[in-house]
Amino acid sequence: MIPLPSGVRVWIAVGHTDMRRGMNSLALLVQEALKRDPHGGDLYVFRGKSGKLIKILWHDGLGMSLYAKRLERGRFVWPSMSGEAVTIGVGQLGYLLEGIDWRAPQYTWRPQAAG
């Protein structure tokens, strides 16, 4: 997981993005399409058309980073809302990166008794 400082916001770009885009092209997309500052310290998450690949753009104050993750099975759960971007919490980003439905995570098992 990316070591994130407290108070960082995570923005999901709604729809799909051309995954051939690199760091500079995605930063320009954040600035022009999302109307946000790509150097402000927030994370921006983009998903490809197939749903198996995401890229995360983050400026930590020292430099720009681009992270990518591809799922071998399944697809990343993505919002189907209209608009440009949706904000989620850091915990929800953890679910997203694990391929779990971040909108309504469910425990699969819980102990009934201690000991």
PDB file of C-alpha atoms in Angstrom:
ATOM      1  CA  MET A   1       0.000   0.000   0.000  1.00  0.00           C
ATOM      2  CA  ILE A   2       1.110   3.541  -0.661  1.00  0.00           C
ATOM      3  CA  PRO A   3       2.103   5.316   2.607  1.00  0.00           C
ATOM      4  CA  LEU A   4      -0.394   8.170   2.572  1.00  0.00           C
ATOM      5  CA  PRO A   5      -0.340  11.167   4.886  1.00  0.00           C
ATOM      6  CA  SER A   6      -3.489  11.919   6.844  1.00  0.00           C
ATOM      7  CA  GLY A   7      -5.990  14.159   5.143  1.00  0.00           C
ATOM      8  CA  VAL A   8      -5.156  13.082   1.602  1.00  0.00           C
ATOM      9  CA  ARG A   9      -8.172  12.781  -0.711  1.00  0.00           C
ATOM     10  CA  VAL A  10      -8.670  10.052  -3.288  1.00  0.00           C
ATOM     11  CA  TRP A  11     -10.435  10.934  -6.533  1.00  0.00           C
ATOM     12  CA  ILE A  12     -11.767   8.307  -8.939  1.00  0.00           C
ATOM     13  CA  ALA A  13     -12.078   9.476 -12.533  1.00  0.00           C
ATOM     14  CA  VAL A  14     -15.515   8.279 -13.658  1.00  0.00           C
ATOM     15  CA  GLY A  15     -15.619   6.333 -16.916  1.00  0.00           C
ATOM     16  CA  HIS A  16     -12.623   4.736 -18.565  1.00  0.00           C
ATOM     17  CA  THR A  17      -9.276   6.244 -19.462  1.00  0.00           C
ATOM     18  CA  ASP A  18      -6.824   5.364 -22.199  1.00  0.00           C
ATOM     19  CA  MET A  19      -4.220   3.352 -20.304  1.00  0.00           C
ATOM     20  CA  ARG A  20      -1.521   4.283 -22.817  1.00  0.00           C
ATOM     21  CA  ARG A  21      -1.414   7.668 -21.078  1.00  0.00           C
ATOM     22  CA  GLY A  22       1.628   8.381 -18.961  1.00  0.00           C
ATOM     23  CA  MET A  23       2.319  10.593 -15.983  1.00  0.00           C
ATOM     24  CA  ASN A  24       2.307  13.934 -17.807  1.00  0.00           C
ATOM     25  CA  SER A  25      -0.770  13.125 -19.881  1.00  0.00           C
ATOM     26  CA  LEU A  26      -2.756  11.998 -16.817  1.00  0.00           C
ATOM     27  CA  ALA A  27      -1.697  15.121 -14.888  1.00  0.00           C
ATOM     28  CA  LEU A  28      -2.974  17.218 -17.776  1.00  0.00           C
ATOM     29  CA  LEU A  29      -6.245  15.252 -17.706  1.00  0.00           C
ATOM     30  CA  VAL A  30      -6.609  15.990 -13.980  1.00  0.00           C
ATOM     31  CA  GLN A  31      -6.011  19.686 -14.600  1.00  0.00           C
ATOM     32  CA  GLU A  32      -8.228  20.140 -17.665  1.00  0.00           C
ATOM     33  CA  ALA A  33     -11.030  17.571 -17.358  1.00  0.00           C
ATOM     34  CA  LEU A  34     -11.351  17.243 -13.581  1.00  0.00           C
ATOM     35  CA  LYS A  35     -10.494  20.903 -12.866  1.00  0.00           C
ATOM     36  CA  ARG A  36      -8.193  19.893 -10.020  1.00  0.00           C
ATOM     37  CA  ASP A  37      -4.549  20.606  -9.187  1.00  0.00           C
ATOM     38  CA  PRO A  38      -2.494  17.467  -9.935  1.00  0.00           C
ATOM     39  CA  HIS A  39       0.307  18.805  -7.685  1.00  0.00           C
ATOM     40  CA  GLY A  40      -1.954  19.365  -4.665  1.00  0.00           C
ATOM     41  CA  GLY A  41      -1.199  16.077  -2.899  1.00  0.00           C
ATOM     42  CA  ASP A  42      -4.411  14.199  -3.740  1.00  0.00           C
ATOM     43  CA  LEU A  43      -4.496  10.788  -5.415  1.00  0.00           C
ATOM     44  CA  TYR A  44      -6.202  10.358  -8.778  1.00  0.00           C
ATOM     45  CA  VAL A  45      -7.296   6.884  -9.837  1.00  0.00           C
ATOM     46  CA  PHE A  46      -8.001   5.953 -13.464  1.00  0.00           C
ATOM     47  CA  ARG A  47      -9.356   2.687 -14.894  1.00  0.00           C
ATOM     48  CA  GLY A  48      -8.916   1.228 -18.357  1.00  0.00           C
ATOM     49  CA  LYS A  49     -11.752   0.098 -20.582  1.00  0.00           C
ATOM     50  CA  SER A  50     -11.326  -3.601 -19.772  1.00  0.00           C
ATOM     51  CA  GLY A  51     -11.552  -2.884 -16.026  1.00  0.00           C
ATOM     52  CA  LYS A  52      -8.485  -4.980 -15.214  1.00  0.00           C
ATOM     53  CA  LEU A  53      -5.949  -2.141 -15.005  1.00  0.00           C
ATOM     54  CA  ILE A  54      -5.867   1.004 -12.885  1.00  0.00           C
ATOM     55  CA  LYS A  55      -3.324   3.792 -12.624  1.00  0.00           C
ATOM     56  CA  ILE A  56      -2.885   6.096  -9.634  1.00  0.00           C
ATOM     57  CA  LEU A  57      -1.311   9.522  -9.981  1.00  0.00           C
ATOM     58  CA  TRP A  58       0.079  11.213  -6.866  1.00  0.00           C
ATOM     59  CA  HIS A  59       2.289  14.207  -6.175  1.00  0.00           C
ATOM     60  CA  ASP A  60       3.780  13.896  -2.686  1.00  0.00           C
ATOM     61  CA  GLY A  61       5.296  17.369  -2.536  1.00  0.00           C
ATOM     62  CA  LEU A  62       8.666  16.206  -3.848  1.00  0.00           C
ATOM     63  CA  GLY A  63       7.695  14.656  -7.138  1.00  0.00           C
ATOM     64  CA  MET A  64       5.012  12.946  -9.189  1.00  0.00           C
ATOM     65  CA  SER A  65       4.451   9.192  -8.883  1.00  0.00           C
ATOM     66  CA  LEU A  66       2.484   6.871 -11.143  1.00  0.00           C
ATOM     67  CA  TYR A  67       1.369   3.512  -9.782  1.00  0.00           C
ATOM     68  CA  ALA A  68      -0.286   0.778 -11.823  1.00  0.00           C
ATOM     69  CA  LYS A  69      -2.082  -2.399 -10.801  1.00  0.00           C
ATOM     70  CA  ARG A  70      -3.527  -5.132 -12.980  1.00  0.00           C
ATOM     71  CA  LEU A  71      -5.901  -7.823 -11.725  1.00  0.00           C
ATOM     72  CA  GLU A  72      -5.272 -11.315 -13.033  1.00  0.00           C
ATOM     73  CA  ARG A  73      -8.911 -12.292 -12.412  1.00  0.00           C
ATOM     74  CA  GLY A  74     -11.966 -10.100 -12.098  1.00  0.00           C
ATOM     75  CA  ARG A  75     -12.340  -6.370 -12.599  1.00  0.00           C
ATOM     76  CA  PHE A  76     -11.985  -3.277 -10.479  1.00  0.00           C
ATOM     77  CA  VAL A  77     -15.340  -2.040  -9.181  1.00  0.00           C
ATOM     78  CA  TRP A  78     -15.977   1.390 -10.651  1.00  0.00           C
ATOM     79  CA  PRO A  79     -18.664   4.026 -10.038  1.00  0.00           C
ATOM     80  CA  SER A  80     -21.337   4.305 -12.713  1.00  0.00           C
ATOM     81  CA  MET A  81     -22.273   7.851 -11.744  1.00  0.00           C
ATOM     82  CA  SER A  82     -22.337  10.779 -14.065  1.00  0.00           C
ATOM     83  CA  GLY A  83     -19.844  13.569 -13.640  1.00  0.00           C
ATOM     84  CA  GLU A  84     -16.093  13.802 -13.794  1.00  0.00           C
ATOM     85  CA  ALA A  85     -14.817  12.358 -10.498  1.00  0.00           C
ATOM     86  CA  VAL A  86     -15.944  10.733  -7.264  1.00  0.00           C
ATOM     87  CA  THR A  87     -14.060  11.079  -3.979  1.00  0.00           C
ATOM     88  CA  ILE A  88     -13.508   8.055  -1.723  1.00  0.00           C
ATOM     89  CA  GLY A  89     -11.676   7.452   1.520  1.00  0.00           C
ATOM     90  CA  VAL A  90      -8.246   5.893   1.944  1.00  0.00           C
ATOM     91  CA  GLY A  91      -9.832   2.745   3.417  1.00  0.00           C
ATOM     92  CA  GLN A  92     -12.061   2.407   0.381  1.00  0.00           C
ATOM     93  CA  LEU A  93      -8.971   2.743  -1.831  1.00  0.00           C
ATOM     94  CA  GLY A  94      -7.493  -0.248   0.007  1.00  0.00           C
ATOM     95  CA  TYR A  95     -10.588  -2.297  -0.838  1.00  0.00           C
ATOM     96  CA  LEU A  96     -10.460  -1.102  -4.443  1.00  0.00           C
ATOM     97  CA  LEU A  97      -6.826  -2.161  -4.812  1.00  0.00           C
ATOM     98  CA  GLU A  98      -7.676  -5.621  -3.475  1.00  0.00           C
ATOM     99  CA  GLY A  99     -10.484  -6.049  -6.015  1.00  0.00           C
ATOM    100  CA  ILE A 100     -13.181  -5.832  -3.310  1.00  0.00           C
ATOM    101  CA  ASP A 101     -16.391  -3.880  -3.836  1.00  0.00           C
ATOM    102  CA  TRP A 102     -15.425  -0.699  -1.975  1.00  0.00           C
ATOM    103  CA  ARG A 103     -19.020   0.621  -2.004  1.00  0.00           C
ATOM    104  CA  ALA A 104     -20.340  -2.073   0.374  1.00  0.00           C
ATOM    105  CA  PRO A 105     -17.563  -4.328   1.748  1.00  0.00           C
ATOM    106  CA  GLN A 106     -18.789  -7.414   3.571  1.00  0.00           C
ATOM    107  CA  TYR A 107     -17.071  -9.638   6.067  1.00  0.00           C
ATOM    108  CA  THR A 108     -16.980 -13.223   4.876  1.00  0.00           C
ATOM    109  CA  TRP A 109     -16.454 -14.785   8.298  1.00  0.00           C
ATOM    110  CA  ARG A 110     -16.767 -13.644  11.872  1.00  0.00           C
ATOM    111  CA  PRO A 111     -16.122 -15.760  14.998  1.00  0.00           C
ATOM    112  CA  GLN A 112     -19.202 -16.502  17.081  1.00  0.00           C
ATOM    113  CA  ALA A 113     -17.431 -16.996  20.412  1.00  0.00           C
ATOM    114  CA  ALA A 114     -14.073 -16.235  21.976  1.00  0.00           C
ATOM    115  CA  GLY A 115     -11.763 -19.130  22.830  1.00  0.00           C
TER     116      GLY A 115
END
